[in-house]
XYZ file of C-alpha atoms in Angstrom:
474
model
C -14.839 -6.429 -8.606
C -17.841 -4.532 -7.339
C -17.814 -0.759 -7.520
C -20.493 1.847 -6.963
C -20.872 5.596 -6.663
C -21.257 7.258 -3.268
C -24.744 8.117 -2.073
C -24.700 9.612 1.351
C -23.053 11.097 4.391
C -22.126 9.641 7.807
C -20.629 10.358 11.160
C -18.240 7.879 12.773
C -17.668 7.029 16.395
C -14.336 6.108 17.903
C -12.688 3.261 15.993
C -12.267 1.072 19.037
C -16.025 0.772 19.510
C -16.330 -1.004 16.163
C -13.424 -3.435 16.311
C -14.628 -7.012 15.917
C -13.547 -10.055 17.900
C -9.789 -10.648 17.958
C -8.879 -14.295 17.708
C -6.644 -15.618 20.491
C -2.883 -15.769 20.099
C 0.299 -15.386 22.077
C 0.568 -12.652 24.703
C 1.403 -9.572 22.588
C 3.960 -8.468 25.196
C 5.821 -11.797 25.156
C 9.470 -11.498 24.028
C 11.167 -13.606 21.400
C 10.486 -14.516 17.766
C 6.908 -14.471 16.539
C 5.479 -17.520 14.816
C 2.731 -16.863 12.249
C 0.712 -19.521 14.064
C 0.603 -17.179 17.061
C -0.720 -14.218 15.073
C -3.951 -12.639 16.183
C -6.611 -12.192 13.510
C -9.659 -9.967 13.482
C -12.873 -11.439 12.099
C -14.977 -8.442 11.146
C -15.771 -5.912 8.449
C -12.527 -4.862 6.816
C -12.140 -1.359 5.350
C -9.489 0.474 3.327
C -9.646 3.980 1.878
C -7.496 4.621 -1.158
C -6.906 6.682 -4.292
C -7.686 9.898 -2.405
C -7.628 13.164 -4.365
C -8.957 16.626 -3.557
C -12.438 15.612 -4.715
C -12.650 11.811 -4.649
C -11.675 8.577 -2.912
C -12.404 4.855 -3.064
C -13.800 3.042 -0.029
C -13.047 -0.687 -0.107
C -14.938 -2.931 2.301
C -15.208 -6.645 2.936
C -17.960 -8.376 4.925
C -16.898 -11.948 5.764
C -19.710 -14.516 5.782
C -20.783 -15.436 9.295
C -21.481 -19.096 8.602
C -20.069 -21.193 11.457
C -18.628 -18.194 13.331
C -19.704 -17.505 16.911
C -17.828 -14.552 18.490
C -18.859 -15.803 21.935
C -17.050 -19.105 21.390
C -13.455 -18.177 20.526
C -12.369 -21.829 20.463
C -14.337 -22.058 17.243
C -11.853 -19.749 15.553
C -9.963 -22.270 13.382
C -13.173 -23.641 11.921
C -14.427 -20.079 11.548
C -11.391 -19.096 9.494
C -11.996 -21.978 7.118
C -15.601 -20.880 6.700
C -14.526 -17.333 5.888
C -13.507 -18.732 2.505
C -17.038 -19.597 1.505
C -20.690 -19.027 2.358
C -23.865 -17.520 1.004
C -24.395 -14.041 -0.390
C -23.985 -11.036 1.875
C -24.901 -7.357 1.570
C -23.189 -4.156 2.626
C -23.881 -0.439 2.656
C -22.135 2.699 3.881
C -22.687 6.289 4.849
C -20.282 9.216 4.811
C -20.260 12.643 6.417
C -18.264 15.642 7.527
C -20.868 16.215 10.207
C -20.529 14.458 13.590
C -24.275 13.750 13.639
C -24.953 10.207 12.451
C -28.653 10.897 11.955
C -27.977 13.450 9.210
C -26.182 10.944 6.973
C -28.003 8.979 4.282
C -27.247 5.332 3.685
C -26.206 4.048 0.284
C -28.189 1.241 -1.318
C -27.357 -2.285 -0.198
C -24.738 -3.910 -2.456
C -24.640 -7.680 -2.982
C -21.312 -9.448 -2.408
C -20.520 -13.139 -2.607
C -17.738 -15.672 -2.900
C -17.017 -14.571 -6.479
C -15.726 -11.167 -5.356
C -14.493 -12.467 -1.990
C -17.322 -10.567 -0.247
C -15.642 -7.244 -1.088
C -16.957 -4.090 -2.765
C -15.457 -0.747 -3.764
C -17.534 2.406 -3.345
C -16.453 5.388 -5.451
C -16.748 8.593 -3.427
C -17.132 11.675 -5.609
C -17.902 15.383 -5.208
C -15.869 15.646 -2.011
C -14.478 18.905 -0.671
C -10.705 19.500 -0.743
C -8.760 19.419 2.511
C -11.769 18.065 4.390
C -12.077 15.271 6.935
C -14.756 12.668 6.288
C -16.018 9.924 8.535
C -17.726 6.750 7.377
C -19.583 3.692 8.595
C -20.032 0.330 6.865
C -22.720 -2.211 7.754
C -23.083 -5.808 6.612
C -25.911 -8.326 6.730
C -26.952 -11.663 5.276
C -29.825 -11.986 2.808
C -32.271 -12.591 5.646
C -31.430 -9.172 7.076
C -29.410 -10.403 10.050
C -26.433 -8.131 10.894
C -23.007 -9.527 10.037
C -20.399 -8.426 12.571
C -20.257 -5.020 14.230
C -20.594 -1.929 12.006
C -17.203 -0.548 11.007
C -16.238 3.100 11.233
C -13.255 5.136 10.098
C -12.133 8.447 8.671
C -9.927 10.075 6.038
C -8.956 13.536 4.790
C -8.989 14.623 1.159
C -6.027 16.304 -0.528
C -5.805 20.104 -0.261
C -6.697 22.307 -3.218
C -3.852 22.954 -5.661
C -3.415 26.559 -4.554
C -3.034 25.709 -0.852
C 0.562 25.405 0.465
C -0.524 22.860 3.060
C 1.921 20.694 4.985
C 1.960 17.058 3.865
C 3.313 14.010 5.677
C 3.257 10.536 4.177
C 5.006 7.219 4.706
C 6.340 4.549 2.348
C 6.574 0.812 3.066
C 7.481 -2.381 1.230
C 7.976 -6.133 1.659
C 5.519 -7.487 4.219
C 6.037 -11.220 4.706
C 3.457 -12.769 6.999
C 6.015 -15.216 8.369
C 8.211 -12.253 9.373
C 5.740 -10.359 11.557
C 7.433 -8.903 14.641
C 4.390 -8.882 16.941
C 1.321 -11.083 17.237
C -0.711 -8.020 16.232
C 1.204 -7.534 12.977
C 4.146 -5.285 12.118
C 5.549 -2.719 14.546
C 5.859 -0.191 11.748
C 2.082 0.342 11.746
C 1.695 1.919 15.205
C 4.992 3.717 14.553
C 3.636 5.209 11.332
C 0.297 6.047 12.905
C 2.103 8.047 15.592
C 3.303 10.401 12.824
C -0.321 11.109 11.832
C 0.435 10.748 8.116
C -1.921 12.093 5.476
C -1.491 8.816 3.604
C 0.787 5.816 3.098
C 2.199 4.355 -0.117
C 2.637 0.576 -0.197
C 5.163 -0.034 -2.960
C 4.402 -3.725 -3.422
C 5.239 -7.168 -2.032
C 2.442 -6.377 0.373
C 1.848 -10.123 0.483
C 4.026 -12.999 -0.690
C 2.241 -15.671 -2.698
C 5.410 -17.734 -3.163
C 7.047 -17.449 0.260
C 6.316 -18.384 3.850
C 6.081 -22.150 4.014
C 3.982 -23.558 1.196
C 3.307 -21.279 -1.776
C -0.222 -20.161 -2.631
C -0.706 -22.319 -5.718
C -4.481 -21.944 -6.166
C -6.824 -18.998 -6.525
C -8.389 -19.658 -3.117
C -5.041 -19.952 -1.371
C -3.927 -16.651 -2.903
C -7.090 -14.951 -1.650
C -6.284 -16.114 1.855
C -2.812 -14.526 1.706
C -4.501 -11.118 1.394
C -7.204 -11.902 3.909
C -4.892 -13.039 6.678
C -2.559 -10.052 6.181
C -5.348 -7.526 6.631
C -6.909 -9.399 9.535
C -3.807 -8.642 11.615
C -5.122 -6.203 14.271
C -2.644 -3.378 13.687
C -3.237 -3.367 9.916
C -6.980 -3.778 10.407
C -7.107 -0.635 12.547
C -4.531 1.431 10.632
C -6.367 1.354 7.322
C -9.589 2.605 8.873
C -7.742 5.806 9.786
C -5.019 6.366 7.164
C -5.687 6.491 3.393
C -3.362 4.492 1.168
C -2.164 3.976 -2.378
C -1.226 0.421 -3.343
C 1.424 -0.310 -5.956
C 2.128 -3.899 -6.960
C 5.259 -5.967 -7.327
C 6.165 -9.541 -8.209
C 5.263 -11.428 -5.017
C 1.834 -9.758 -4.840
C 0.657 -11.334 -8.066
C 2.621 -14.547 -8.647
C 6.252 -15.153 -7.728
C 9.761 -13.735 -7.766
C 10.525 -11.554 -10.829
C 6.996 -12.056 -12.238
C 6.109 -10.794 -15.715
C 3.144 -11.269 -18.104
C 3.153 -14.714 -19.648
C 5.258 -16.252 -16.898
C 4.587 -19.906 -16.116
C 1.852 -20.408 -13.479
C 2.664 -20.968 -9.824
C 0.993 -24.341 -9.490
C -2.530 -23.646 -10.748
C -2.286 -19.890 -10.138
C -1.727 -17.724 -13.222
C -0.357 -14.196 -13.588
C -3.823 -13.014 -14.695
C -5.470 -14.544 -11.624
C -2.923 -12.971 -9.295
C -3.589 -9.623 -10.942
C -7.343 -10.059 -10.484
C -6.877 -10.905 -6.804
C -4.712 -7.807 -6.282
C -7.446 -5.640 -7.797
C -10.124 -7.317 -5.677
C -8.245 -6.621 -2.473
C -7.170 -2.985 -2.825
C -8.883 0.294 -3.777
C -8.412 0.770 -7.510
C -8.147 3.679 -9.924
C -8.816 3.564 -13.663
C -5.225 2.605 -14.445
C -2.373 1.193 -12.353
C -0.048 4.179 -12.889
C -1.280 7.554 -11.639
C -0.307 10.861 -10.065
C -1.975 12.767 -7.253
C -1.616 16.452 -6.427
C -1.406 17.263 -2.715
C -1.857 21.012 -2.506
C 0.581 23.553 -3.913
C 3.676 21.938 -2.439
C 3.587 18.317 -3.603
C 2.645 15.975 -6.411
C 3.280 12.231 -6.199
C 3.735 9.761 -9.080
C 2.970 6.068 -8.559
C 4.282 3.753 -11.249
C 3.499 0.221 -12.464
C 6.382 -2.216 -12.957
C 4.729 -5.618 -13.600
C 1.846 -5.375 -16.057
C 3.699 -3.929 -19.066
C 7.215 -5.308 -18.784
C 9.218 -7.394 -21.206
C 10.424 -10.844 -20.102
C 13.287 -10.241 -17.689
C 15.819 -12.495 -19.382
C 15.183 -11.295 -22.925
C 17.988 -9.431 -24.679
C 18.375 -5.806 -23.627
C 17.840 -3.091 -26.214
C 15.776 0.008 -27.084
C 12.492 -1.920 -27.082
C 12.971 -3.813 -23.837
C 10.921 -2.165 -21.116
C 9.606 -2.255 -17.568
C 7.187 0.667 -17.862
C 5.865 0.139 -21.386
C 5.803 2.963 -23.920
C 2.433 4.420 -22.927
C 3.285 4.663 -19.233
C 6.737 6.038 -19.976
C 5.264 8.751 -22.178
C 2.692 9.589 -19.471
C 5.409 9.823 -16.812
C 7.604 12.134 -18.847
C 4.764 14.406 -19.944
C 2.976 14.772 -16.608
C 6.017 15.158 -14.399
C 7.556 17.716 -16.766
C 4.330 19.745 -16.827
C 3.774 19.735 -13.064
C 3.642 23.070 -11.247
C 3.929 21.517 -7.778
C 6.673 22.769 -5.504
C 8.038 19.235 -5.131
C 7.716 16.306 -7.515
C 8.047 12.867 -5.895
C 8.246 9.540 -7.708
C 7.557 6.466 -5.576
C 8.714 3.532 -7.678
C 8.059 -0.080 -6.638
C 11.622 -1.112 -7.566
C 15.061 0.558 -7.629
C 16.160 2.880 -10.413
C 19.510 3.930 -8.921
C 20.339 0.931 -6.711
C 22.885 -0.541 -6.464
C 21.382 -4.012 -6.424
C 23.093 -7.332 -5.811
C 24.697 -9.170 -8.714
C 22.642 -11.681 -10.657
C 19.360 -9.768 -10.443
C 17.510 -9.089 -13.714
C 14.369 -7.409 -12.484
C 14.675 -3.610 -12.209
C 16.181 -0.481 -13.748
C 19.303 -0.807 -11.587
C 20.093 -4.195 -13.183
C 22.025 -4.773 -16.410
C 19.040 -6.705 -17.782
C 17.233 -3.355 -18.246
C 20.312 -1.200 -18.776
C 19.001 0.708 -21.811
C 15.719 1.855 -20.294
C 17.395 2.342 -16.921
C 19.907 4.759 -18.446
C 17.089 6.615 -20.238
C 14.990 6.968 -17.076
C 17.893 8.056 -14.869
C 18.934 10.764 -17.328
C 15.374 12.048 -17.607
C 14.866 12.150 -13.828
C 18.211 13.873 -13.270
C 17.263 16.624 -15.707
C 14.130 17.431 -13.681
C 16.264 19.384 -11.226
C 16.446 19.868 -7.476
C 12.708 19.761 -6.789
C 12.505 16.097 -7.793
C 12.675 13.293 -5.191
C 12.877 9.527 -5.754
C 11.845 6.797 -3.304
C 12.009 3.059 -4.024
C 10.662 -0.127 -2.495
C 11.423 -3.835 -3.032
C 14.927 -4.073 -1.553
C 15.331 -5.684 1.867
C 17.624 -3.005 3.240
C 17.428 0.747 3.805
C 19.655 3.018 1.768
C 20.306 6.486 0.380
C 22.209 6.315 -2.901
C 23.488 8.814 -5.464
C 24.123 7.607 -9.011
C 27.783 8.231 -9.934
C 28.261 10.952 -12.510
C 24.591 12.015 -12.499
C 23.863 13.047 -8.939
C 20.422 11.381 -8.943
C 19.403 10.532 -5.364
C 17.286 7.504 -4.415
C 16.103 6.452 -0.961
C 14.996 2.864 -0.297
C 12.462 2.465 2.499
C 13.510 -1.048 3.627
C 11.379 -4.116 4.529
C 8.565 -4.122 7.077
C 10.485 -6.039 9.762
C 14.074 -6.628 10.827
C 13.830 -10.390 10.365
C 13.016 -9.853 6.682
C 16.138 -7.739 6.079
C 18.930 -9.300 4.052
C 20.430 -9.811 0.615
C 22.255 -6.490 0.410
C 25.525 -6.317 -1.542
C 26.792 -4.209 1.370
C 27.901 -0.606 1.665
C 29.070 0.736 -1.705
C 31.096 3.939 -1.134
C 30.724 4.922 -4.785
C 26.944 5.062 -4.306
C 25.867 5.107 -0.692
C 25.369 8.062 1.607
C 23.592 5.658 3.971
C 23.155 1.893 4.152
C 21.457 -0.239 6.810
C 20.380 -3.872 6.518
C 17.387 -3.598 8.830
C 13.643 -3.096 8.543
C 11.525 0.009 8.931
C 9.865 2.584 6.692
C 10.379 5.982 5.080
C 8.515 9.198 5.805
C 8.282 12.359 3.723
C 7.433 15.771 5.170
C 6.932 18.804 2.943
C 6.145 22.108 4.605
C 6.426 25.835 4.331
C 9.125 27.570 6.383
C 9.019 31.311 5.912
C 9.664 32.145 2.267
C 10.824 28.605 1.492
C 9.387 25.124 1.249
C 11.343 22.253 2.770
C 11.210 18.583 1.802
C 12.589 16.073 4.299
C 12.855 12.323 3.786
C 13.542 10.231 6.866
C 14.319 6.564 7.248
C 12.871 5.027 10.410
C 13.528 1.784 12.241
C 10.601 -0.550 12.963
C 9.783 1.344 16.175
C 9.733 4.716 14.434
C 13.166 5.980 15.466
C 14.910 8.117 12.831
C 18.091 6.489 11.506
C 18.740 8.793 8.526
C 17.472 12.192 7.373
C 17.856 14.118 4.123
C 16.428 17.592 3.390
C 16.219 20.047 0.531
C 14.762 23.540 0.466
C 13.695 25.905 -2.271
C 11.969 29.305 -2.564
C 8.183 29.257 -2.622
């Protein structure tokens, strides 16, 4: 995975001026179910901004090879997609700026990319100012200096300084199956989320499915294409140029259902290869579990549930784990020491549940009962300024663990057609239950002498279907 330090500053124009050719598909306004074969795909420079803090960020970019692709001949598109998998070396560079004058921004050095890193590179952006909006531009070319696709522009805002009680809005999503898109342009949740103008989005995992959707991705190259085709969907392609993100991983992202280290390969594809592909395709931090402070009012913890776990079907006991001892110690120490007004854990999988019977994959299941009990007790003891959001489950819910009072809100899958598998409404647990798709949003803001945290569950079009708030003195 290529990475480099930032070198310069840039101004960006309006995103629409840089969008590359969109491959033909069904009329986006046509009613009825959407076949993946009808999906539109954008062939152009892909960008994602992630791991944003008050002073840093990671800019991920991909420059597809142009071999065999002619944007003026759209009927070439199927052959072009095949050629996106291979080709000669390419180069890319970027510039970054707070200033709207493009001429004042310096370009970074050209970075080589090739088939080995899937033509992607990650630029580390350091020494940024807190609470500041930055704009960027990425250019690509072949080794003969010929431009590859249109330059790509976008923007992001850094986190506020720790002493600033700034309002924060973010969204949480999970479970994006390509064969369950609800529009030829992608998932409806993306324009719905963008309408909220979130500071960032957390993708809790199952962002792609290597083992679902027709044939499984059983080779390294096929797995790469699962990521490529997802982020060539026009709505996702545009969204990530404007909204920073944090990517967590789950089982389907890296191998197959209930994946764990040492699991049998999926065809030729190994757990280690799936992990490498995940890291190639998303902005990365030094370690997969991390926390980010967002001003005085909020701090967010993002956990890792695949890399360090015990085999799911092994006997439960004090040494069986999902988090691993090092991550668990980090979580307890950092969240206990936090001075943020609100502490939010976004976990890829449920901790409260309830889940359906027969599952052996998360802290809500009997297979991990010992660690699940330990984690729930610890989180309960954090008090009323702690919030818990979970991904993975294909229904939306708000649960309270009996006898503890620990709340958990599940964001639901990315589309209605992907919803299912719920054990149904459980009155002992549920304050809300809905077997439909959508997303969650979190708003934390100052209201007079108090700060208020509100979690909302939205349907796929952005409508609010459930709302839960807490308030506390500043």
